[in-house]
Amino acid sequence: MKLHRVLSVLALAMLAFPSLAVGQGTGIIRGRVTDAATGAPVLGVQVRVEGTTIGAQTGQDGTYTITGVAPGARGVTTRRVGFAPGRATVTVPDAGSATQDFALSMVAATLNEVVVTALGQTTSQRSLGTAQQSVRGAEIAETQRENFVNALQGRVAGVEVTSSSGVPGASSSITIRGVSSISGSNQPLFIIDGLPMDNKTQHTSVLASSFGGSTYSFENRGVDFTNRAADLNPEDIESLVVLKGPEAAVLYGIDAANGAIVITTKRGKAGVGGLEYNNSFRFESVGKRPEVQQVYGPSAVGSSTFLYWGAPYAAGTEFFDNIDGFFNTAKTQKHNLTFSGAAVDNRINYRLATSLTQQGGVVPHDKYSRINLTGASQAQVNSWVNVDLSMGYTYADNHQSFKGLGGPLIGLLVWPQTDQANTYLTPGGTRRRLTTLNQGLEVDNPYFNVNKNFNASKNNRIIANLGLTFTPFSWGNLKTNIGTDTYTNQTEILRHPESTFGFSNNGIIDVANDMTRSSNVQTVFNVHSRALTNSISIGALVGNAINDYKSTVDASVGRDFLEPNFVSVNNTNARTSATRISQRRLVGLFGRVSLDYKKYLYLNIDGRNDWTSTIPVERNSFFYPGVSTSFVFSDAFPAIGNFMTGKIRAAYAEVGKDARPYSYRPALEFKTTSYGGYGYGFWGPNFALSPEFAVSRELGTELTFLDNRLGIDATIYRKQTRDQIVNDIRGSYATGFILFNLNGAVTRNQGVELTLRGTPLLRDNLSWDIVANYDRSKGTVLELPNALPEAYNSDTWLFGNVRNGTAPGLSTRSLTGWFYLRNQAGDLLISPTTGLPLRASTFIDRGYDRNPDYTVGLSNTLRYKRATLSALVDIRRGGDVFNATEHFLTARGLSMRTLDRNEPRVVEGVLQDGRENTANPTRNTIVVTPAVNTDYYLSISEELFIEKDINWLRLRDITLSYALPEGRFKRASLFITGTDLLLLTNYSGMDPIVNGNTAATGGSSAQGIDYGNFPIPRGFNFGLRMGF
Amino acid sequence: MIKRRVVLIAGFVTLFGGCSDFLDVNTNPNGPETVASNVYLPPMLHWLVAGSQWDGRYIGLYTQEWVSTVVNAAPATTFGRMGYDPGNDNSGQQWRDVYYTSGQNLVDMMRIAQAEERWDILGLGYIIKAWGWQQLADLHGEIIVAEAIDQTKFTFKYDTQEYAFAEVRKLLDSAVVYLSRTDGVVDAAYMARGDKIYNGDRLKWLKFAHGLRAINLGHYTNKASYDPAAVIASVDLSFVGNADDALLQFEFNSALNDARNMQGPTRANFGNYRQSAFVVDLMDGTVFGVPDPRISRMLAPSPDGGPYQGLSPNDAGIGALTPVAVARRPATPYNNATAGAGLYLFDDRARHPAMTYSQLQFIKAEAAFRMGNRTLALAAYRNAIDAHITFVNSRITDGGQAPPPITAAERAAFLAAPTVVPTEANLTLTHILSQKYIAQWAWGHNELWTDMRRVHYTDIDPATGAQYYPGFVPVTPLYAANGGKLVYRFRPRYNSEYIWNIPSLEEIGGTALDYQTKPTWIIEP
């Protein structure tokens, strides 16, 4: 069935029922809702008349008015996220009015809090049988991160955010509960106002320079692109809920196998409206600078690739401060303007917002700028139809320097310090060179690199979402969302003809236009909970979702520039173009039945069936169940409830997952040999491809003590993925192919999440809140397809011979490499001829694991009168980081550790002389002096640069804000925010948060592989907020 | 009310009907699944020839066609010492081309050609298959033949070289049968769409099939079953002149890297290679007494205009050369051209041979010599040299370089020199193998290396009391893992076999550190 047919049937279904008159009357209920603790008015509370569809929202002053109430005794309920629900019975006179005020208690973290769950449903915390955690939009916006994903680290137990680097527009990957997929994405599904939002990071395989296995492709190493979730303006987020496991996210299906991040955007509210403006200005600088030795000069001056094994520098040699001089103080400004409001009875509300962000980088020419325009309006058309339309437009413009091998950092480090690097051009305007080497062999001067090479992308995106809620019956409603998420991303990457990377092709320019469209329709029919007996109630929902995703990338690459400085494909002699289309369609049907017994024992039973286009048709339909239960024991046993509240929950879910498009059927591709011709691509057939399944179970408890001033939320979970699809796995070429996509891996993830909330101080003018999120997770590979010995992603093999290889029994984040050979006793094997240790010539495991032992996010909020101080500290313990940059510097004689080059030493180990595994191996006694035998450092194993058990304590953000007294401006406040001001770590490199690839790389990617990567800078923000 | 509810639910349920069309979007829109049989040909033919160029960079170090000047790094320290690059796919190009580039594509092409009764394309398919096994078996010895091209397996058993050689001849039998047919839809113009070697001329491919059989049979010289008469018979059914030479043309579409000769200056793959002293000695008169007129068309001149010079892998870098020799250190094989016009086969457009008339005449000469027919041997030997001179004259103009061709007078004088073309009585295998070396230099690596291995590089020609390859000195020291032994085979491609097919490799001893020194079956008596 074509999508438009689906839509038309849907439209028909919606038009099929005419306006329903739900017993309307003439009575009016009005009142005011206040905070029970402070007496302050509470806005945005949904007040409903039970058994009807009529209701209203409170405005700024906390008042509400419900008209058209049938006379008699009516039950009135209130719901507001963050507050306990309220209920009262009002007697409404005919054609008269009744008044009912409510005093609601703020119940953050308590069982009665109303929370958003899967599919945008709201429920009380007590009924949840699964783990989820929410973050307020204001808290995210307050961090002043351009990419809101970066604000989540430490704020949610189990969430790990890794930014690829510290440059503006760098991609950030987010994983919940660790790495379970060996080759596929481990990132969660993003849901915005009920529909999926694309969070793709552009993969370099869509570039024409990757076409036909060219020799000048980037392989997700040399360039990075923004993850598209960053298009969302943090100021537009009302709340964000993280559904951590398949148990919570099962209703979202396939794409939520790694959890889901459910975002609700802001809407206008009665009374609060008007014009609001806020801004932020930031200065950023590099925290830690790299260090290189200034004792020994270059060897083979002029003809080497900057090796520093030469004679000591003469006394009085002038050194230039190239490294410090290179970095800028980055300046960023942000302006947000919002205009919002609502009718007094809140039947119609609107919010229009615009935002401008201009971010500079510490590396010259790096920048990220973004314009957001959003509009959202909601209307209660009549008593049973509610319409909600939101549209957001984003323009993002990013300009990045290269990273890794061809990036400016490597050039900066190896550039002779005796040369003034910032003169990067000759008087004739061409690249100034220092060696007689071919231009492709001499490392780019960093200034030349950032001035002449670039990676630029511009993204235009529209997300539109129409939500229709019909409430034809008092006992249920039908909610349909129709939306599209469409963007065009234009990428332009220049490798200048004179640059190291561009020289052998006389310049390379890549352009790629990605038109991505994701159309979504989701319909949920909700049956409200109703009493079956005095003690048992039942509720249900059934729904479906249709997703149609298509990306078409038109890419071309031009080489051989005519005019070296004119940037256009038109300026090239040799051009190749390619179109890459990727399409996937998904249909899901799902349902849930919820039972509760006396409001303290809850049982939810979920089921979903998905039909996907990417699995062979015989197996493309698959069903999976979920069940969760919650037991509020403090209500069941009031004796306990007197001094604490508590519940335990348990959940079990399975979730299926499909393959990427076109995985199982091989296709031919154009071959770049003479006279064209077709041949198969790398991937062989696998007609037996079937969906993979994750089976997950979790057990948790939520406890509060001392009148909610202390709360604990603890979860343990175990997820096992079977029949996991491993992409791009090699076989013998005798198959006729090079790579396969195979089922057959088994991985297991288990862990503990703990959230502690406390309010040590709570006085009239002073309060102190603490939230600590603790997470310990571990992913292990149990099996690989066809008993293959190793699975790895070749993009991660980016420096020397270390890569993210894993094998049965190893962590999903292990590293394999050409590590040192050892005898059975574990001693290094030493070559009897050179006296140097011997290295494996195949990839072996030596127990290196990038998985942290645990992480802690500790946030403190201190309020005193009008001032608020909040800070988030991110702590990690354990996990290995490969400092490839340091290896690079060591092999080149630049690292400080090579200063001992003249000290003779004997490498401890045993000679490989045939006796190495006997009881009396020959101890090595061969003396080597690195200055003479430069192989000592040149061929040193990468193993010595994998830094074990890296810990850090990072002050992620700290904000001091001060609310000005009400005066000319409403709600005016000033703030200062510091980002990443402090980093304490045992890591010797610049920043242990690093990804040698980008967020586009699947599996464990190259997280923790640090090569030529810029660190996250220290930032200092200030600004103000005000309303008119 | 009830009716409305029914309509609502009905509308809702209707959504789930008939989704199968909606989901049918998994046909890859980026490329077809099958194409016309002639469209499969260009990459397969290209790589069957070009693959030997890639691997030839390393074979050329074994056979001292050239040496690497980067003395402290691979390939000088690995292949340059008759070793290999551990954990690396270098020297595995033809392995990739036979199993992957041809692989399933060849199976599909032959199936389609058979169904459409395109016997010419089907016959060429058999040649491509035979050619691939011949190349791989020559290089690697044991290879996967019987179980190859099967996506249901993930480990594969190796077959013996003997089996592979026999399989080649069987496939050539089929090739001959199909290429001889004229029924069905045999169509030269159709085949020419993908066949730029012979432009769809099935009769030339027929000759090629016989030539390939001659190469196959010619390798049996160390075996009791060597049948020189059969070799000669096959040569006689094959090429009759230079016009039959199988040459890969380069389209020189500047957007396509592989449409340019990888040995040419634009692709600059030979910047660190220099011609060897050994080949210079063969051509400058050191071995044959008279200077070879081909030398100035094939080799890079001395920068100072002095005598031609080559480097030896046993020179300890340039430092070991005399000051004069340093001044005469040859330029790159394309003579430092940066684009376009390079020397001989080192030009961007120079057609690269797969098999030549000259080469087959040398094979015939050796066979005739070994069967004692010196008259036939001498005639074929003279023919072979003469044809190679013609070949050189063609290659040096392929790219429009237009240097002065070898004149008729130069040719006549060279062929008249008794040290080059002796009397029947004075003809030796040394003459034949040494001149064959020149004629195969820089392209015929697989055959050249087989020739040298057949005489164990340094065997003594009983007729002369000196080496068959006069002056050939293997590199010292050899690659450490060789244990003092010369190289006799390439190891199978690393990423194909040493990662995923280890149990089968172990059965043939392929995991031994000195596996590359194990003589292949055909070399042994």
mmCIF file with all atom_site columns, C-alpha atoms in Angstrom, chain A residues 1 3 6 9-10 13 16-18 20 472-473 478 523 542-544 546 559 573-576 579-581 583 585 587 589 611 613 620 662 664-668 671-682 685 730-738 740 742 786 788-790 818 841-842, chain B residues 1 4-5 7-9 11-12 14-19 21-23 25-35 39-40 42-43 46-47 86-87 89 95-96 99-100 104-105 108 144 148-151 153-154 156 193 196 249-251 254-256 258-260 493-497 499-501:
data_model
loop_
_atom_site.group_PDB
_atom_site.id
_atom_site.type_symbol
_atom_site.label_atom_id
_atom_site.label_alt_id
_atom_site.label_comp_id
_atom_site.label_asym_id
_atom_site.label_entity_id
_atom_site.label_seq_id
_atom_site.pdbx_PDB_ins_code
_atom_site.Cartn_x
_atom_site.Cartn_y
_atom_site.Cartn_z
_atom_site.occupancy
_atom_site.B_iso_or_equiv
_atom_site.pdbx_formal_charge
_atom_site.auth_seq_id
_atom_site.auth_comp_id
_atom_site.auth_asym_id
_atom_site.auth_atom_id
_atom_site.pdbx_PDB_model_num
ATOM 1   C CA . MET A 1 1   ? 0.000   0.000   0.000   1.00 0.00 ? 1   MET A CA 1
ATOM 2   C CA . LEU A 1 3   ? 1.758   5.954   1.734   1.00 0.00 ? 3   LEU A CA 1
ATOM 3   C CA . VAL A 1 6   ? -2.609  5.042   3.852   1.00 0.00 ? 6   VAL A CA 1
ATOM 4   C CA . VAL A 1 9   ? -7.737  6.046   4.404   1.00 0.00 ? 9   VAL A CA 1
ATOM 5   C CA . LEU A 1 10  ? -6.648  7.624   7.599   1.00 0.00 ? 10  LEU A CA 1
ATOM 6   C CA . ALA A 1 13  ? -11.361 7.373   9.079   1.00 0.00 ? 13  ALA A CA 1
ATOM 7   C CA . ALA A 1 16  ? -16.066 9.349   9.259   1.00 0.00 ? 16  ALA A CA 1
ATOM 8   C CA . PHE A 1 17  ? -17.419 10.377  12.595  1.00 0.00 ? 17  PHE A CA 1
ATOM 9   C CA . PRO A 1 18  ? -19.230 13.643  12.774  1.00 0.00 ? 18  PRO A CA 1
ATOM 10  C CA . LEU A 1 20  ? -20.485 14.214  18.747  1.00 0.00 ? 20  LEU A CA 1
ATOM 11  C CA . PRO A 1 472 ? -15.713 11.011  20.799  1.00 0.00 ? 472 PRO A CA 1
ATOM 12  C CA . PHE A 1 473 ? -16.350 8.966   23.899  1.00 0.00 ? 473 PHE A CA 1
ATOM 13  C CA . LEU A 1 478 ? -7.991  8.643   19.263  1.00 0.00 ? 478 LEU A CA 1
ATOM 14  C CA . THR A 1 523 ? -2.379  6.641   15.495  1.00 0.00 ? 523 THR A CA 1
ATOM 15  C CA . VAL A 1 542 ? -3.969  0.018   20.414  1.00 0.00 ? 542 VAL A CA 1
ATOM 16  C CA . GLY A 1 543 ? -2.209  1.833   17.660  1.00 0.00 ? 543 GLY A CA 1
ATOM 17  C CA . ASN A 1 544 ? -0.175  1.774   14.580  1.00 0.00 ? 544 ASN A CA 1
ATOM 18  C CA . ILE A 1 546 ? 3.985   3.983   9.619   1.00 0.00 ? 546 ILE A CA 1
ATOM 19  C CA . ARG A 1 559 ? 39.945  16.495  -8.935  1.00 0.00 ? 559 ARG A CA 1
ATOM 20  C CA . ASN A 1 573 ? 39.357  18.512  -14.809 1.00 0.00 ? 573 ASN A CA 1
ATOM 21  C CA . ALA A 1 574 ? 38.327  15.115  -13.535 1.00 0.00 ? 574 ALA A CA 1
ATOM 22  C CA . ARG A 1 575 ? 34.864  14.614  -12.125 1.00 0.00 ? 575 ARG A CA 1
ATOM 23  C CA . THR A 1 576 ? 32.974  11.640  -10.833 1.00 0.00 ? 576 THR A CA 1
ATOM 24  C CA . THR A 1 579 ? 23.764  8.946   -6.532  1.00 0.00 ? 579 THR A CA 1
ATOM 25  C CA . ARG A 1 580 ? 23.042  6.971   -3.433  1.00 0.00 ? 580 ARG A CA 1
ATOM 26  C CA . ILE A 1 581 ? 19.513  6.210   -2.447  1.00 0.00 ? 581 ILE A CA 1
ATOM 27  C CA . GLN A 1 583 ? 14.972  3.803   1.594   1.00 0.00 ? 583 GLN A CA 1
ATOM 28  C CA . ARG A 1 585 ? 9.697   1.519   5.280   1.00 0.00 ? 585 ARG A CA 1
ATOM 29  C CA . VAL A 1 587 ? 4.794   -0.489  9.654   1.00 0.00 ? 587 VAL A CA 1
ATOM 30  C CA . LEU A 1 589 ? 0.974   -2.361  15.102  1.00 0.00 ? 589 LEU A CA 1
ATOM 31  C CA . TRP A 1 611 ? 6.770   -5.184  9.223   1.00 0.00 ? 611 TRP A CA 1
ATOM 32  C CA . SER A 1 613 ? 11.192  -3.513  4.221   1.00 0.00 ? 613 SER A CA 1
ATOM 33  C CA . ASN A 1 620 ? 9.805   -9.396  7.614   1.00 0.00 ? 620 ASN A CA 1
ATOM 34  C CA . TYR A 1 662 ? 19.706  -3.533  0.834   1.00 0.00 ? 662 TYR A CA 1
ATOM 35  C CA . TYR A 1 664 ? 20.775  -9.240  1.854   1.00 0.00 ? 664 TYR A CA 1
ATOM 36  C CA . ARG A 1 665 ? 20.722  -9.024  -1.915  1.00 0.00 ? 665 ARG A CA 1
ATOM 37  C CA . PRO A 1 666 ? 23.936  -8.170  -3.732  1.00 0.00 ? 666 PRO A CA 1
ATOM 38  C CA . ALA A 1 667 ? 23.866  -5.489  -6.347  1.00 0.00 ? 667 ALA A CA 1
ATOM 39  C CA . LEU A 1 668 ? 26.259  -4.576  -9.083  1.00 0.00 ? 668 LEU A CA 1
ATOM 40  C CA . LYS A 1 671 ? 33.439  -0.033  -11.897 1.00 0.00 ? 671 LYS A CA 1
ATOM 41  C CA . THR A 1 672 ? 35.978  2.689   -12.380 1.00 0.00 ? 672 THR A CA 1
ATOM 42  C CA . THR A 1 673 ? 38.092  0.776   -14.870 1.00 0.00 ? 673 THR A CA 1
ATOM 43  C CA . SER A 1 674 ? 38.418  1.598   -18.551 1.00 0.00 ? 674 SER A CA 1
ATOM 44  C CA . TYR A 1 675 ? 35.262  1.398   -20.616 1.00 0.00 ? 675 TYR A CA 1
ATOM 45  C CA . GLY A 1 676 ? 32.904  1.174   -17.675 1.00 0.00 ? 676 GLY A CA 1
ATOM 46  C CA . GLY A 1 677 ? 31.347  -2.118  -16.885 1.00 0.00 ? 677 GLY A CA 1
ATOM 47  C CA . TYR A 1 678 ? 29.601  -3.605  -13.923 1.00 0.00 ? 678 TYR A CA 1
ATOM 48  C CA . GLY A 1 679 ? 30.697  -5.871  -11.153 1.00 0.00 ? 679 GLY A CA 1
ATOM 49  C CA . TYR A 1 680 ? 29.418  -6.833  -7.747  1.00 0.00 ? 680 TYR A CA 1
ATOM 50  C CA . GLY A 1 681 ? 29.991  -4.562  -4.785  1.00 0.00 ? 681 GLY A CA 1
ATOM 51  C CA . PHE A 1 682 ? 31.780  -5.905  -1.734  1.00 0.00 ? 682 PHE A CA 1
ATOM 52  C CA . PRO A 1 685 ? 24.150  -12.333 -0.566  1.00 0.00 ? 685 PRO A CA 1
ATOM 53  C CA . ARG A 1 730 ? 34.701  -10.585 6.156   1.00 0.00 ? 730 ARG A CA 1
ATOM 54  C CA . GLY A 1 731 ? 34.865  -14.038 4.718   1.00 0.00 ? 731 GLY A CA 1
ATOM 55  C CA . SER A 1 732 ? 37.377  -15.791 2.535   1.00 0.00 ? 732 SER A CA 1
ATOM 56  C CA . TYR A 1 733 ? 37.398  -14.160 -0.894  1.00 0.00 ? 733 TYR A CA 1
ATOM 57  C CA . ALA A 1 734 ? 36.724  -17.624 -2.254  1.00 0.00 ? 734 ALA A CA 1
ATOM 58  C CA . THR A 1 735 ? 33.080  -16.863 -1.499  1.00 0.00 ? 735 THR A CA 1
ATOM 59  C CA . GLY A 1 736 ? 33.258  -14.494 -4.449  1.00 0.00 ? 736 GLY A CA 1
ATOM 60  C CA . PHE A 1 737 ? 32.730  -11.522 -2.157  1.00 0.00 ? 737 PHE A CA 1
ATOM 61  C CA . ILE A 1 738 ? 34.595  -9.593  0.482   1.00 0.00 ? 738 ILE A CA 1
ATOM 62  C CA . PHE A 1 740 ? 28.760  -10.140 4.390   1.00 0.00 ? 740 PHE A CA 1
ATOM 63  C CA . LEU A 1 742 ? 25.237  -12.041 8.832   1.00 0.00 ? 742 LEU A CA 1
ATOM 64  C CA . ASN A 1 786 ? 30.049  -18.624 11.731  1.00 0.00 ? 786 ASN A CA 1
ATOM 65  C CA . LEU A 1 788 ? 34.525  -16.123 12.962  1.00 0.00 ? 788 LEU A CA 1
ATOM 66  C CA . PRO A 1 789 ? 37.490  -15.180 15.105  1.00 0.00 ? 789 PRO A CA 1
ATOM 67  C CA . GLU A 1 790 ? 37.101  -11.404 15.183  1.00 0.00 ? 790 GLU A CA 1
ATOM 68  C CA . TRP A 1 818 ? 49.568  -6.051  16.900  1.00 0.00 ? 818 TRP A CA 1
ATOM 69  C CA . SER A 1 841 ? 51.679  -9.598  12.995  1.00 0.00 ? 841 SER A CA 1
ATOM 70  C CA . THR A 1 842 ? 48.022  -10.394 13.504  1.00 0.00 ? 842 THR A CA 1
ATOM 71  C CA . MET B 2 1   ? -23.518 6.223   18.224  1.00 0.00 ? 1   MET B CA 1
ATOM 72  C CA . ARG B 2 4   ? -20.057 5.857   14.381  1.00 0.00 ? 4   ARG B CA 1
ATOM 73  C CA . ARG B 2 5   ? -17.911 3.748   16.584  1.00 0.00 ? 5   ARG B CA 1
ATOM 74  C CA . VAL B 2 7   ? -16.922 3.313   11.320  1.00 0.00 ? 7   VAL B CA 1
ATOM 75  C CA . LEU B 2 8   ? -14.129 4.609   13.471  1.00 0.00 ? 8   LEU B CA 1
ATOM 76  C CA . ILE B 2 9   ? -12.787 1.197   14.323  1.00 0.00 ? 9   ILE B CA 1
ATOM 77  C CA . GLY B 2 11  ? -11.289 2.944   9.404   1.00 0.00 ? 11  GLY B CA 1
ATOM 78  C CA . PHE B 2 12  ? -8.592  2.260   11.891  1.00 0.00 ? 12  PHE B CA 1
ATOM 79  C CA . THR B 2 14  ? -8.269  -0.738  7.317   1.00 0.00 ? 14  THR B CA 1
ATOM 80  C CA . LEU B 2 15  ? -4.876  0.821   7.780   1.00 0.00 ? 15  LEU B CA 1
ATOM 81  C CA . PHE B 2 16  ? -3.287  -2.551  8.207   1.00 0.00 ? 16  PHE B CA 1
ATOM 82  C CA . GLY B 2 17  ? -4.500  -4.073  4.987   1.00 0.00 ? 17  GLY B CA 1
ATOM 83  C CA . GLY B 2 18  ? -2.265  -4.627  2.017   1.00 0.00 ? 18  GLY B CA 1
ATOM 84  C CA . CYS B 2 19  ? 1.068   -3.403  3.266   1.00 0.00 ? 19  CYS B CA 1
ATOM 85  C CA . ASP B 2 21  ? 3.461   -3.298  -1.770  1.00 0.00 ? 21  ASP B CA 1
ATOM 86  C CA . PHE B 2 22  ? 4.323   -0.527  0.605   1.00 0.00 ? 22  PHE B CA 1
ATOM 87  C CA . LEU B 2 23  ? 7.175   -2.552  2.026   1.00 0.00 ? 23  LEU B CA 1
ATOM 88  C CA . VAL B 2 25  ? 11.322  -1.088  -1.502  1.00 0.00 ? 25  VAL B CA 1
ATOM 89  C CA . ASN B 2 26  ? 14.285  -3.316  -0.942  1.00 0.00 ? 26  ASN B CA 1
ATOM 90  C CA . THR B 2 27  ? 15.522  -3.585  -4.480  1.00 0.00 ? 27  THR B CA 1
ATOM 91  C CA . ASN B 2 28  ? 18.732  -1.621  -4.445  1.00 0.00 ? 28  ASN B CA 1
ATOM 92  C CA . PRO B 2 29  ? 18.126  1.457   -6.592  1.00 0.00 ? 29  PRO B CA 1
ATOM 93  C CA . ASN B 2 30  ? 21.827  2.244   -6.708  1.00 0.00 ? 30  ASN B CA 1
ATOM 94  C CA . GLY B 2 31  ? 22.804  -0.592  -9.016  1.00 0.00 ? 31  GLY B CA 1
ATOM 95  C CA . PRO B 2 32  ? 21.256  -3.413  -11.041 1.00 0.00 ? 32  PRO B CA 1
ATOM 96  C CA . GLU B 2 33  ? 21.339  -7.045  -9.953  1.00 0.00 ? 33  GLU B CA 1
ATOM 97  C CA . THR B 2 34  ? 22.218  -8.428  -13.353 1.00 0.00 ? 34  THR B CA 1
ATOM 98  C CA . VAL B 2 35  ? 23.337  -6.810  -16.585 1.00 0.00 ? 35  VAL B CA 1
ATOM 99  C CA . VAL B 2 39  ? 28.823  -5.335  -19.605 1.00 0.00 ? 39  VAL B CA 1
ATOM 100 C CA . TYR B 2 40  ? 30.518  -7.650  -17.103 1.00 0.00 ? 40  TYR B CA 1
ATOM 101 C CA . PRO B 2 42  ? 35.540  -4.587  -18.820 1.00 0.00 ? 42  PRO B CA 1
ATOM 102 C CA . PRO B 2 43  ? 36.445  -4.852  -15.103 1.00 0.00 ? 43  PRO B CA 1
ATOM 103 C CA . HIS B 2 46  ? 41.069  -4.997  -16.943 1.00 0.00 ? 46  HIS B CA 1
ATOM 104 C CA . TRP B 2 47  ? 42.050  -6.604  -13.677 1.00 0.00 ? 47  TRP B CA 1
ATOM 105 C CA . PRO B 2 86  ? 53.127  -9.429  7.315   1.00 0.00 ? 86  PRO B CA 1
ATOM 106 C CA . GLY B 2 87  ? 49.497  -8.730  7.975   1.00 0.00 ? 87  GLY B CA 1
ATOM 107 C CA . ASP B 2 89  ? 47.339  -7.494  1.421   1.00 0.00 ? 89  ASP B CA 1
ATOM 108 C CA . TRP B 2 95  ? 44.008  -13.199 -5.505  1.00 0.00 ? 95  TRP B CA 1
ATOM 109 C CA . ARG B 2 96  ? 41.392  -10.479 -5.107  1.00 0.00 ? 96  ARG B CA 1
ATOM 110 C CA . TYR B 2 99  ? 38.001  -14.507 -6.540  1.00 0.00 ? 99  TYR B CA 1
ATOM 111 C CA . TYR B 2 100 ? 36.215  -11.190 -6.239  1.00 0.00 ? 100 TYR B CA 1
ATOM 112 C CA . GLN B 2 104 ? 30.535  -14.380 -9.016  1.00 0.00 ? 104 GLN B CA 1
ATOM 113 C CA . ASN B 2 105 ? 30.483  -11.878 -11.887 1.00 0.00 ? 105 ASN B CA 1
ATOM 114 C CA . ASP B 2 108 ? 26.712  -14.818 -13.820 1.00 0.00 ? 108 ASP B CA 1
ATOM 115 C CA . ILE B 2 144 ? 41.107  -22.848 -3.806  1.00 0.00 ? 144 ILE B CA 1
ATOM 116 C CA . ALA B 2 148 ? 35.560  -21.568 -4.937  1.00 0.00 ? 148 ALA B CA 1
ATOM 117 C CA . ILE B 2 149 ? 32.729  -19.061 -5.483  1.00 0.00 ? 149 ILE B CA 1
ATOM 118 C CA . ASP B 2 150 ? 30.269  -20.420 -3.006  1.00 0.00 ? 150 ASP B CA 1
ATOM 119 C CA . GLN B 2 151 ? 28.518  -18.055 -0.621  1.00 0.00 ? 151 GLN B CA 1
ATOM 120 C CA . LYS B 2 153 ? 30.666  -21.644 2.880   1.00 0.00 ? 153 LYS B CA 1
ATOM 121 C CA . PHE B 2 154 ? 33.016  -19.676 5.017   1.00 0.00 ? 154 PHE B CA 1
ATOM 122 C CA . PHE B 2 156 ? 37.492  -23.439 1.851   1.00 0.00 ? 156 PHE B CA 1
ATOM 123 C CA . ARG B 2 193 ? 31.245  -3.405  -26.248 1.00 0.00 ? 193 ARG B CA 1
ATOM 124 C CA . LYS B 2 196 ? 38.647  -3.824  -25.764 1.00 0.00 ? 196 LYS B CA 1
ATOM 125 C CA . GLN B 2 249 ? 44.056  -0.430  -23.610 1.00 0.00 ? 249 GLN B CA 1
ATOM 126 C CA . PHE B 2 250 ? 43.697  2.422   -21.177 1.00 0.00 ? 250 PHE B CA 1
ATOM 127 C CA . GLU B 2 251 ? 40.779  4.675   -21.896 1.00 0.00 ? 251 GLU B CA 1
ATOM 128 C CA . SER B 2 254 ? 40.841  11.355  -16.282 1.00 0.00 ? 254 SER B CA 1
ATOM 129 C CA . ALA B 2 255 ? 37.971  10.908  -13.821 1.00 0.00 ? 255 ALA B CA 1
ATOM 130 C CA . LEU B 2 256 ? 38.680  7.213   -13.522 1.00 0.00 ? 256 LEU B CA 1
ATOM 131 C CA . ASP B 2 258 ? 41.930  2.833   -13.100 1.00 0.00 ? 258 ASP B CA 1
ATOM 132 C CA . ALA B 2 259 ? 41.445  4.024   -16.654 1.00 0.00 ? 259 ALA B CA 1
ATOM 133 C CA . ARG B 2 260 ? 45.071  5.121   -16.626 1.00 0.00 ? 260 ARG B CA 1
ATOM 134 C CA . ARG B 2 493 ? 46.041  -12.841 0.501   1.00 0.00 ? 493 ARG B CA 1
ATOM 135 C CA . TYR B 2 494 ? 46.168  -11.856 4.146   1.00 0.00 ? 494 TYR B CA 1
ATOM 136 C CA . ASN B 2 495 ? 42.696  -10.438 4.671   1.00 0.00 ? 495 ASN B CA 1
ATOM 137 C CA . SER B 2 496 ? 41.085  -13.253 2.787   1.00 0.00 ? 496 SER B CA 1
ATOM 138 C CA . GLU B 2 497 ? 42.890  -16.230 4.225   1.00 0.00 ? 497 GLU B CA 1
ATOM 139 C CA . ILE B 2 499 ? 42.034  -14.024 9.075   1.00 0.00 ? 499 ILE B CA 1
ATOM 140 C CA . TRP B 2 500 ? 39.222  -16.321 8.044   1.00 0.00 ? 500 TRP B CA 1
ATOM 141 C CA . ASN B 2 501 ? 40.527  -19.550 6.535   1.00 0.00 ? 501 ASN B CA 1
#
